[in-house]
Amino acid sequence: MEENKVSKNKTSAKIKQTIRQMLVSLKEQKVVLIFSILSCVFMSLHVFEVDDNFTINNTNLFLHIALAFLMGSLFSIPAAYLTQKSGTLKKYLIQVGVALVASVLGYFSSTGFGNDVFDELYYWGIFFAAVLGIVFIFIPKNNQKTYFAGIFKYFLFSFLMTLVLFCSGSLLLITFQNLIYDFDAAESGKIYETYASICYIVFGINIYVYYLFYRREENTSGKAFKVIFLYILLPVFFLLIAVLYGYLLKALILLEFPKGQVNWFVSFASAIYFVFYFILREYDDIPAVKIFYRFGALAFIPLVCVQIPAYFVRVHAYGFTGWRYSSLMFIIFTLIMFALTFIKKGKFAKYSILVLAFIILFTSVSPFNLIKMAHKSQMTRLMKVLNKYELYDNENKTLVHFDKDELYKTIETDDWDKLHSSYSYLSETSRLPLPEWALDEKNHP
């Protein structure tokens, strides 16, 4: 009985301490809190369509402002960390300044810098690159073994807490709606969207910021984390590698070149490997983990050697799409990451986080982004077929008149497939507009 009472007292004291630390975190990281609240406010105004009351062309004005403040809140996190030892005035001037500049960047990137074709790509490319930058900046000088496991664990825990808060609050709203006042369907949906923005933008961000500032240097990631990742997920990962090798053995026996799907499975397995590489450092004295760190990267070399030619065979046949181009960038990242794991026993592996951030920016905000490169690839495939059968007038930049029935008889099956698939991607998937000559239904095959 006394042991149970002592245990309960310890748990109660720990909870009280956590609550006190959370309140201190909100007070110290007030710029993060304020900008997340502003983001939530403007997101709510957008949900309730207040934008429509303004006589401006941009009906999503408040959505862009909400995304701008969300970006400002994100960038104020590393600003708060890097100015912890500065004086109060200097600290908050820097934090507010960084948050405001990031908000301006967030606003214009969310509008695609004037071209809404690229709005989501620009905004979320910058956003996720910044997230990776924050992960790198917060790496402690000491106790790096548990850092990545901790931030991963607390991300999942913060998400779970936010989900519980949203579900419990939604249950209260449903009860109120059914017993006291029944909103119409449209208003009800807006209320739930607003409540979701409160949970995920305000509560979710700030609860994770607390863990980031106060719990990232803990000495252990906990028993539950160890059981899930070490005794359940790691064996599953080993079985996944075994299955991939079984597939390669089958292809070797049947003298059959691996099909396009192998690229996605190897990429998926590589992504899991990278996650495990960072979060299992705490257990590097356990035999299974020793095997993972010693032979893991080596085991992927044959898989990647098969993945690369299989990938390029598919690109040669079908051209780039957004997914295939991003897959190419991930393969490049994979090669860099594996190379870093071999240098001085992985001493520089943490810099792969910055490499990935750079690749995300390269494929989102550069002229070689996903949308442009896929469009260029498919347009090139289309033009090759049109020029091969003299269907395009390069001087006047228009299609020539042709007999469709005659074309169907003379065109090769592979060329017809290229023509059809490229045009389908350009007209239905790509966000960039087609040239005027391709929009005339009477002219294109």
PDB file of N, CA, C and O in Angstrom, residues 290-349:
ATOM      1  N   LYS A 290      23.630  -3.598 -33.339  1.00  0.00           N
ATOM      2  CA  LYS A 290      25.010  -3.605 -33.833  1.00  0.00           C
ATOM      3  C   LYS A 290      25.056  -4.112 -35.264  1.00  0.00           C
ATOM      4  O   LYS A 290      25.772  -3.568 -36.118  1.00  0.00           O
ATOM      5  N   ILE A 291      24.310  -5.177 -35.542  1.00  0.00           N
ATOM      6  CA  ILE A 291      24.246  -5.731 -36.900  1.00  0.00           C
ATOM      7  C   ILE A 291      23.661  -4.691 -37.857  1.00  0.00           C
ATOM      8  O   ILE A 291      24.139  -4.512 -38.984  1.00  0.00           O
ATOM      9  N   PHE A 292      22.622  -3.999 -37.389  1.00  0.00           N
ATOM     10  CA  PHE A 292      21.977  -2.970 -38.213  1.00  0.00           C
ATOM     11  C   PHE A 292      22.973  -1.895 -38.614  1.00  0.00           C
ATOM     12  O   PHE A 292      23.058  -1.515 -39.792  1.00  0.00           O
ATOM     13  N   TYR A 293      23.733  -1.374 -37.648  1.00  0.00           N
ATOM     14  CA  TYR A 293      24.666  -0.291 -37.947  1.00  0.00           C
ATOM     15  C   TYR A 293      25.892  -0.776 -38.733  1.00  0.00           C
ATOM     16  O   TYR A 293      26.468  -0.023 -39.514  1.00  0.00           O
ATOM     17  N   ARG A 294      26.265  -2.020 -38.530  1.00  0.00           N
ATOM     18  CA  ARG A 294      27.465  -2.528 -39.190  1.00  0.00           C
ATOM     19  C   ARG A 294      27.207  -2.936 -40.631  1.00  0.00           C
ATOM     20  O   ARG A 294      28.038  -2.697 -41.512  1.00  0.00           O
ATOM     21  N   PHE A 295      26.041  -3.560 -40.868  1.00  0.00           N
ATOM     22  CA  PHE A 295      25.791  -4.117 -42.201  1.00  0.00           C
ATOM     23  C   PHE A 295      24.586  -3.502 -42.911  1.00  0.00           C
ATOM     24  O   PHE A 295      24.316  -3.851 -44.057  1.00  0.00           O
ATOM     25  N   GLY A 296      23.851  -2.614 -42.250  1.00  0.00           N
ATOM     26  CA  GLY A 296      22.633  -2.062 -42.840  1.00  0.00           C
ATOM     27  C   GLY A 296      22.868  -1.377 -44.169  1.00  0.00           C
ATOM     28  O   GLY A 296      22.214  -1.689 -45.176  1.00  0.00           O
ATOM     29  N   ALA A 297      23.804  -0.425 -44.195  1.00  0.00           N
ATOM     30  CA  ALA A 297      24.082   0.302 -45.436  1.00  0.00           C
ATOM     31  C   ALA A 297      24.635  -0.630 -46.517  1.00  0.00           C
ATOM     32  O   ALA A 297      24.288  -0.506 -47.699  1.00  0.00           O
ATOM     33  N   LEU A 298      25.480  -1.573 -46.107  1.00  0.00           N
ATOM     34  CA  LEU A 298      26.033  -2.532 -47.074  1.00  0.00           C
ATOM     35  C   LEU A 298      24.932  -3.367 -47.716  1.00  0.00           C
ATOM     36  O   LEU A 298      24.999  -3.688 -48.910  1.00  0.00           O
ATOM     37  N   ALA A 299      23.926  -3.719 -46.915  1.00  0.00           N
ATOM     38  CA  ALA A 299      22.826  -4.543 -47.434  1.00  0.00           C
ATOM     39  C   ALA A 299      22.033  -3.820 -48.507  1.00  0.00           C
ATOM     40  O   ALA A 299      21.420  -4.459 -49.381  1.00  0.00           O
ATOM     41  N   PHE A 300      22.063  -2.480 -48.483  1.00  0.00           N
ATOM     42  CA  PHE A 300      21.287  -1.717 -49.460  1.00  0.00           C
ATOM     43  C   PHE A 300      22.023  -1.503 -50.774  1.00  0.00           C
ATOM     44  O   PHE A 300      21.405  -1.124 -51.765  1.00  0.00           O
ATOM     45  N   ILE A 301      23.319  -1.733 -50.785  1.00  0.00           N
ATOM     46  CA  ILE A 301      24.084  -1.472 -52.010  1.00  0.00           C
ATOM     47  C   ILE A 301      23.562  -2.296 -53.196  1.00  0.00           C
ATOM     48  O   ILE A 301      23.305  -1.734 -54.278  1.00  0.00           O
ATOM     49  N   PRO A 302      23.361  -3.621 -53.067  1.00  0.00           N
ATOM     50  CA  PRO A 302      22.798  -4.379 -54.199  1.00  0.00           C
ATOM     51  C   PRO A 302      21.393  -3.915 -54.572  1.00  0.00           C
ATOM     52  O   PRO A 302      21.038  -3.885 -55.762  1.00  0.00           O
ATOM     53  N   LEU A 303      20.597  -3.545 -53.562  1.00  0.00           N
ATOM     54  CA  LEU A 303      19.226  -3.092 -53.829  1.00  0.00           C
ATOM     55  C   LEU A 303      19.231  -1.800 -54.632  1.00  0.00           C
ATOM     56  O   LEU A 303      18.468  -1.648 -55.596  1.00  0.00           O
ATOM     57  N   VAL A 304      20.097  -0.865 -54.245  1.00  0.00           N
ATOM     58  CA  VAL A 304      20.176   0.411 -54.953  1.00  0.00           C
ATOM     59  C   VAL A 304      20.742   0.201 -56.355  1.00  0.00           C
ATOM     60  O   VAL A 304      20.316   0.867 -57.312  1.00  0.00           O
ATOM     61  N   CYS A 305      21.683  -0.719 -56.493  1.00  0.00           N
ATOM     62  CA  CYS A 305      22.260  -1.020 -57.811  1.00  0.00           C
ATOM     63  C   CYS A 305      21.215  -1.567 -58.777  1.00  0.00           C
ATOM     64  O   CYS A 305      21.325  -1.390 -60.000  1.00  0.00           O
ATOM     65  N   VAL A 306      20.216  -2.244 -58.257  1.00  0.00           N
ATOM     66  CA  VAL A 306      19.115  -2.723 -59.097  1.00  0.00           C
ATOM     67  C   VAL A 306      18.068  -1.633 -59.272  1.00  0.00           C
ATOM     68  O   VAL A 306      17.473  -1.483 -60.347  1.00  0.00           O
ATOM     69  N   GLN A 307      17.837  -0.856 -58.230  1.00  0.00           N
ATOM     70  CA  GLN A 307      16.827   0.202 -58.269  1.00  0.00           C
ATOM     71  C   GLN A 307      17.128   1.241 -59.341  1.00  0.00           C
ATOM     72  O   GLN A 307      16.218   1.646 -60.086  1.00  0.00           O
ATOM     73  N   ILE A 308      18.382   1.665 -59.428  1.00  0.00           N
ATOM     74  CA  ILE A 308      18.730   2.768 -60.328  1.00  0.00           C
ATOM     75  C   ILE A 308      18.459   2.432 -61.793  1.00  0.00           C
ATOM     76  O   ILE A 308      17.770   3.199 -62.488  1.00  0.00           O
ATOM     77  N   PRO A 309      18.957   1.299 -62.340  1.00  0.00           N
ATOM     78  CA  PRO A 309      18.633   1.005 -63.749  1.00  0.00           C
ATOM     79  C   PRO A 309      17.151   0.762 -63.969  1.00  0.00           C
ATOM     80  O   PRO A 309      16.609   1.138 -65.015  1.00  0.00           O
ATOM     81  N   ALA A 310      16.477   0.121 -62.997  1.00  0.00           N
ATOM     82  CA  ALA A 310      15.036  -0.109 -63.135  1.00  0.00           C
ATOM     83  C   ALA A 310      14.291   1.213 -63.204  1.00  0.00           C
ATOM     84  O   ALA A 310      13.334   1.373 -63.980  1.00  0.00           O
ATOM     85  N   TYR A 311      14.752   2.173 -62.414  1.00  0.00           N
ATOM     86  CA  TYR A 311      14.116   3.496 -62.403  1.00  0.00           C
ATOM     87  C   TYR A 311      14.299   4.195 -63.750  1.00  0.00           C
ATOM     88  O   TYR A 311      13.354   4.729 -64.333  1.00  0.00           O
ATOM     89  N   PHE A 312      15.534   4.179 -64.274  1.00  0.00           N
ATOM     90  CA  PHE A 312      15.795   4.906 -65.511  1.00  0.00           C
ATOM     91  C   PHE A 312      15.152   4.238 -66.723  1.00  0.00           C
ATOM     92  O   PHE A 312      14.820   4.917 -67.701  1.00  0.00           O
ATOM     93  N   VAL A 313      14.970   2.936 -66.669  1.00  0.00           N
ATOM     94  CA  VAL A 313      14.227   2.253 -67.735  1.00  0.00           C
ATOM     95  C   VAL A 313      12.796   2.788 -67.786  1.00  0.00           C
ATOM     96  O   VAL A 313      12.241   3.069 -68.855  1.00  0.00           O
ATOM     97  N   ARG A 314      12.212   2.968 -66.622  1.00  0.00           N
ATOM     98  CA  ARG A 314      10.829   3.462 -66.549  1.00  0.00           C
ATOM     99  C   ARG A 314      10.735   4.925 -66.980  1.00  0.00           C
ATOM    100  O   ARG A 314       9.801   5.318 -67.686  1.00  0.00           O
ATOM    101  N   VAL A 315      11.713   5.738 -66.562  1.00  0.00           N
ATOM    102  CA  VAL A 315      11.705   7.146 -66.967  1.00  0.00           C
ATOM    103  C   VAL A 315      11.895   7.270 -68.477  1.00  0.00           C
ATOM    104  O   VAL A 315      11.246   8.096 -69.128  1.00  0.00           O
ATOM    105  N   HIS A 316      12.779   6.432 -69.027  1.00  0.00           N
ATOM    106  CA  HIS A 316      12.995   6.460 -70.479  1.00  0.00           C
ATOM    107  C   HIS A 316      11.712   6.100 -71.225  1.00  0.00           C
ATOM    108  O   HIS A 316      11.427   6.662 -72.293  1.00  0.00           O
ATOM    109  N   ALA A 317      10.938   5.193 -70.662  1.00  0.00           N
ATOM    110  CA  ALA A 317       9.719   4.742 -71.332  1.00  0.00           C
ATOM    111  C   ALA A 317       8.564   5.728 -71.151  1.00  0.00           C
ATOM    112  O   ALA A 317       7.776   5.938 -72.073  1.00  0.00           O
ATOM    113  N   TYR A 318       8.455   6.339 -69.962  1.00  0.00           N
ATOM    114  CA  TYR A 318       7.274   7.148 -69.646  1.00  0.00           C
ATOM    115  C   TYR A 318       7.567   8.604 -69.316  1.00  0.00           C
ATOM    116  O   TYR A 318       6.649   9.394 -69.123  1.00  0.00           O
ATOM    117  N   GLY A 319       8.854   8.979 -69.227  1.00  0.00           N
ATOM    118  CA  GLY A 319       9.184  10.360 -68.919  1.00  0.00           C
ATOM    119  C   GLY A 319       9.000  10.683 -67.445  1.00  0.00           C
ATOM    120  O   GLY A 319       8.538   9.861 -66.650  1.00  0.00           O
ATOM    121  N   PHE A 320       9.359  11.903 -67.094  1.00  0.00           N
ATOM    122  CA  PHE A 320       9.204  12.359 -65.714  1.00  0.00           C
ATOM    123  C   PHE A 320       7.749  12.709 -65.430  1.00  0.00           C
ATOM    124  O   PHE A 320       7.051  13.284 -66.274  1.00  0.00           O
ATOM    125  N   THR A 321       7.313  12.348 -64.241  1.00  0.00           N
ATOM    126  CA  THR A 321       6.123  12.937 -63.635  1.00  0.00           C
ATOM    127  C   THR A 321       6.621  13.583 -62.336  1.00  0.00           C
ATOM    128  O   THR A 321       7.796  13.439 -61.980  1.00  0.00           O
ATOM    129  N   GLY A 322       5.746  14.266 -61.630  1.00  0.00           N
ATOM    130  CA  GLY A 322       6.154  14.847 -60.362  1.00  0.00           C
ATOM    131  C   GLY A 322       6.689  13.800 -59.404  1.00  0.00           C
ATOM    132  O   GLY A 322       7.713  13.996 -58.737  1.00  0.00           O
ATOM    133  N   TRP A 323       6.009  12.654 -59.340  1.00  0.00           N
ATOM    134  CA  TRP A 323       6.431  11.570 -58.442  1.00  0.00           C
ATOM    135  C   TRP A 323       7.754  10.972 -58.877  1.00  0.00           C
ATOM    136  O   TRP A 323       8.617  10.685 -58.041  1.00  0.00           O
ATOM    137  N   ARG A 324       7.950  10.764 -60.161  1.00  0.00           N
ATOM    138  CA  ARG A 324       9.204  10.155 -60.623  1.00  0.00           C
ATOM    139  C   ARG A 324      10.372  11.114 -60.426  1.00  0.00           C
ATOM    140  O   ARG A 324      11.479  10.682 -60.106  1.00  0.00           O
ATOM    141  N   TYR A 325      10.132  12.395 -60.613  1.00  0.00           N
ATOM    142  CA  TYR A 325      11.202  13.362 -60.392  1.00  0.00           C
ATOM    143  C   TYR A 325      11.580  13.427 -58.911  1.00  0.00           C
ATOM    144  O   TYR A 325      12.764  13.460 -58.558  1.00  0.00           O
ATOM    145  N   SER A 326      10.584  13.422 -58.044  1.00  0.00           N
ATOM    146  CA  SER A 326      10.874  13.409 -56.606  1.00  0.00           C
ATOM    147  C   SER A 326      11.573  12.115 -56.210  1.00  0.00           C
ATOM    148  O   SER A 326      12.430  12.106 -55.323  1.00  0.00           O
ATOM    149  N   SER A 327      11.228  11.009 -56.891  1.00  0.00           N
ATOM    150  CA  SER A 327      11.891   9.731 -56.628  1.00  0.00           C
ATOM    151  C   SER A 327      13.365   9.804 -57.009  1.00  0.00           C
ATOM    152  O   SER A 327      14.234   9.277 -56.301  1.00  0.00           O
ATOM    153  N   LEU A 328      13.672  10.482 -58.123  1.00  0.00           N
ATOM    154  CA  LEU A 328      15.062  10.662 -58.527  1.00  0.00           C
ATOM    155  C   LEU A 328      15.839  11.441 -57.467  1.00  0.00           C
ATOM    156  O   LEU A 328      16.964  11.074 -57.097  1.00  0.00           O
ATOM    157  N   MET A 329      15.233  12.508 -56.963  1.00  0.00           N
ATOM    158  CA  MET A 329      15.889  13.311 -55.926  1.00  0.00           C
ATOM    159  C   MET A 329      16.119  12.496 -54.655  1.00  0.00           C
ATOM    160  O   MET A 329      17.139  12.647 -53.983  1.00  0.00           O
ATOM    161  N   PHE A 330      15.166  11.613 -54.347  1.00  0.00           N
ATOM    162  CA  PHE A 330      15.335  10.785 -53.152  1.00  0.00           C
ATOM    163  C   PHE A 330      16.437   9.754 -53.348  1.00  0.00           C
ATOM    164  O   PHE A 330      17.172   9.437 -52.406  1.00  0.00           O
ATOM    165  N   ILE A 331      16.570   9.232 -54.565  1.00  0.00           N
ATOM    166  CA  ILE A 331      17.669   8.299 -54.853  1.00  0.00           C
ATOM    167  C   ILE A 331      19.012   9.004 -54.665  1.00  0.00           C
ATOM    168  O   ILE A 331      19.953   8.445 -54.089  1.00  0.00           O
ATOM    169  N   ILE A 332      19.107  10.250 -55.145  1.00  0.00           N
ATOM    170  CA  ILE A 332      20.340  11.025 -54.961  1.00  0.00           C
ATOM    171  C   ILE A 332      20.622  11.224 -53.478  1.00  0.00           C
ATOM    172  O   ILE A 332      21.755  11.052 -53.004  1.00  0.00           O
ATOM    173  N   PHE A 333      19.574  11.577 -52.723  1.00  0.00           N
ATOM    174  CA  PHE A 333      19.734  11.735 -51.273  1.00  0.00           C
ATOM    175  C   PHE A 333      20.167  10.418 -50.635  1.00  0.00           C
ATOM    176  O   PHE A 333      21.018  10.404 -49.730  1.00  0.00           O
ATOM    177  N   THR A 334      19.594   9.313 -51.083  1.00  0.00           N
ATOM    178  CA  THR A 334      19.942   7.991 -50.551  1.00  0.00           C
ATOM    179  C   THR A 334      21.432   7.709 -50.727  1.00  0.00           C
ATOM    180  O   THR A 334      22.111   7.259 -49.795  1.00  0.00           O
ATOM    181  N   LEU A 335      21.952   7.980 -51.908  1.00  0.00           N
ATOM    182  CA  LEU A 335      23.377   7.735 -52.175  1.00  0.00           C
ATOM    183  C   LEU A 335      24.259   8.598 -51.281  1.00  0.00           C
ATOM    184  O   LEU A 335      25.273   8.128 -50.753  1.00  0.00           O
ATOM    185  N   ILE A 336      23.854   9.863 -51.099  1.00  0.00           N
ATOM    186  CA  ILE A 336      24.637  10.756 -50.228  1.00  0.00           C
ATOM    187  C   ILE A 336      24.582  10.276 -48.790  1.00  0.00           C
ATOM    188  O   ILE A 336      25.607  10.237 -48.085  1.00  0.00           O
ATOM    189  N   MET A 337      23.393   9.879 -48.342  1.00  0.00           N
ATOM    190  CA  MET A 337      23.228   9.426 -46.957  1.00  0.00           C
ATOM    191  C   MET A 337      24.042   8.167 -46.691  1.00  0.00           C
ATOM    192  O   MET A 337      24.733   8.054 -45.669  1.00  0.00           O
ATOM    193  N   PHE A 338      23.979   7.213 -47.596  1.00  0.00           N
ATOM    194  CA  PHE A 338      24.759   5.980 -47.420  1.00  0.00           C
ATOM    195  C   PHE A 338      26.254   6.287 -47.398  1.00  0.00           C
ATOM    196  O   PHE A 338      27.005   5.699 -46.620  1.00  0.00           O
ATOM    197  N   ALA A 339      26.691   7.214 -48.252  1.00  0.00           N
ATOM    198  CA  ALA A 339      28.112   7.586 -48.281  1.00  0.00           C
ATOM    199  C   ALA A 339      28.530   8.185 -46.938  1.00  0.00           C
ATOM    200  O   ALA A 339      29.609   7.876 -46.414  1.00  0.00           O
ATOM    201  N   LEU A 340      27.672   9.018 -46.359  1.00  0.00           N
ATOM    202  CA  LEU A 340      27.993   9.650 -45.074  1.00  0.00           C
ATOM    203  C   LEU A 340      28.067   8.636 -43.936  1.00  0.00           C
ATOM    204  O   LEU A 340      28.834   8.821 -42.986  1.00  0.00           O
ATOM    205  N   THR A 341      27.287   7.559 -44.029  1.00  0.00           N
ATOM    206  CA  THR A 341      27.332   6.548 -42.967  1.00  0.00           C
ATOM    207  C   THR A 341      28.653   5.784 -42.963  1.00  0.00           C
ATOM    208  O   THR A 341      29.034   5.212 -41.937  1.00  0.00           O
ATOM    209  N   PHE A 342      29.374   5.787 -44.095  1.00  0.00           N
ATOM    210  CA  PHE A 342      30.652   5.077 -44.170  1.00  0.00           C
ATOM    211  C   PHE A 342      31.838   5.945 -43.739  1.00  0.00           C
ATOM    212  O   PHE A 342      32.916   5.432 -43.495  1.00  0.00           O
ATOM    213  N   ILE A 343      31.625   7.264 -43.671  1.00  0.00           N
ATOM    214  CA  ILE A 343      32.725   8.179 -43.346  1.00  0.00           C
ATOM    215  C   ILE A 343      32.845   8.335 -41.828  1.00  0.00           C
ATOM    216  O   ILE A 343      31.920   8.818 -41.174  1.00  0.00           O
ATOM    217  N   LYS A 344      33.978   7.915 -41.274  1.00  0.00           N
ATOM    218  CA  LYS A 344      34.248   8.038 -39.845  1.00  0.00           C
ATOM    219  C   LYS A 344      33.089   7.537 -38.985  1.00  0.00           C
ATOM    220  O   LYS A 344      32.642   8.195 -38.048  1.00  0.00           O
ATOM    221  N   LYS A 345      32.609   6.337 -39.352  1.00  0.00           N
ATOM    222  CA  LYS A 345      31.537   5.668 -38.609  1.00  0.00           C
ATOM    223  C   LYS A 345      30.280   6.533 -38.453  1.00  0.00           C
ATOM    224  O   LYS A 345      29.625   6.542 -37.403  1.00  0.00           O
ATOM    225  N   GLY A 346      29.967   7.264 -39.504  1.00  0.00           N
ATOM    226  CA  GLY A 346      28.731   8.045 -39.505  1.00  0.00           C
ATOM    227  C   GLY A 346      28.813   9.358 -38.752  1.00  0.00           C
ATOM    228  O   GLY A 346      27.779   9.936 -38.407  1.00  0.00           O
ATOM    229  N   LYS A 347      30.016   9.860 -38.531  1.00  0.00           N
ATOM    230  CA  LYS A 347      30.187  11.094 -37.765  1.00  0.00           C
ATOM    231  C   LYS A 347      29.478  12.272 -38.422  1.00  0.00           C
ATOM    232  O   LYS A 347      28.976  13.177 -37.740  1.00  0.00           O
ATOM    233  N   PHE A 348      29.427  12.268 -39.751  1.00  0.00           N
ATOM    234  CA  PHE A 348      28.828  13.386 -40.476  1.00  0.00           C
ATOM    235  C   PHE A 348      27.421  13.070 -40.983  1.00  0.00           C
ATOM    236  O   PHE A 348      26.868  13.834 -41.778  1.00  0.00           O
ATOM    237  N   ALA A 349      26.838  11.988 -40.527  1.00  0.00           N
ATOM    238  CA  ALA A 349      25.517  11.578 -41.019  1.00  0.00           C
ATOM    239  C   ALA A 349      24.440  12.614 -40.707  1.00  0.00           C
ATOM    240  O   ALA A 349      23.466  12.764 -41.457  1.00  0.00           O
TER     241      ALA A 349
END
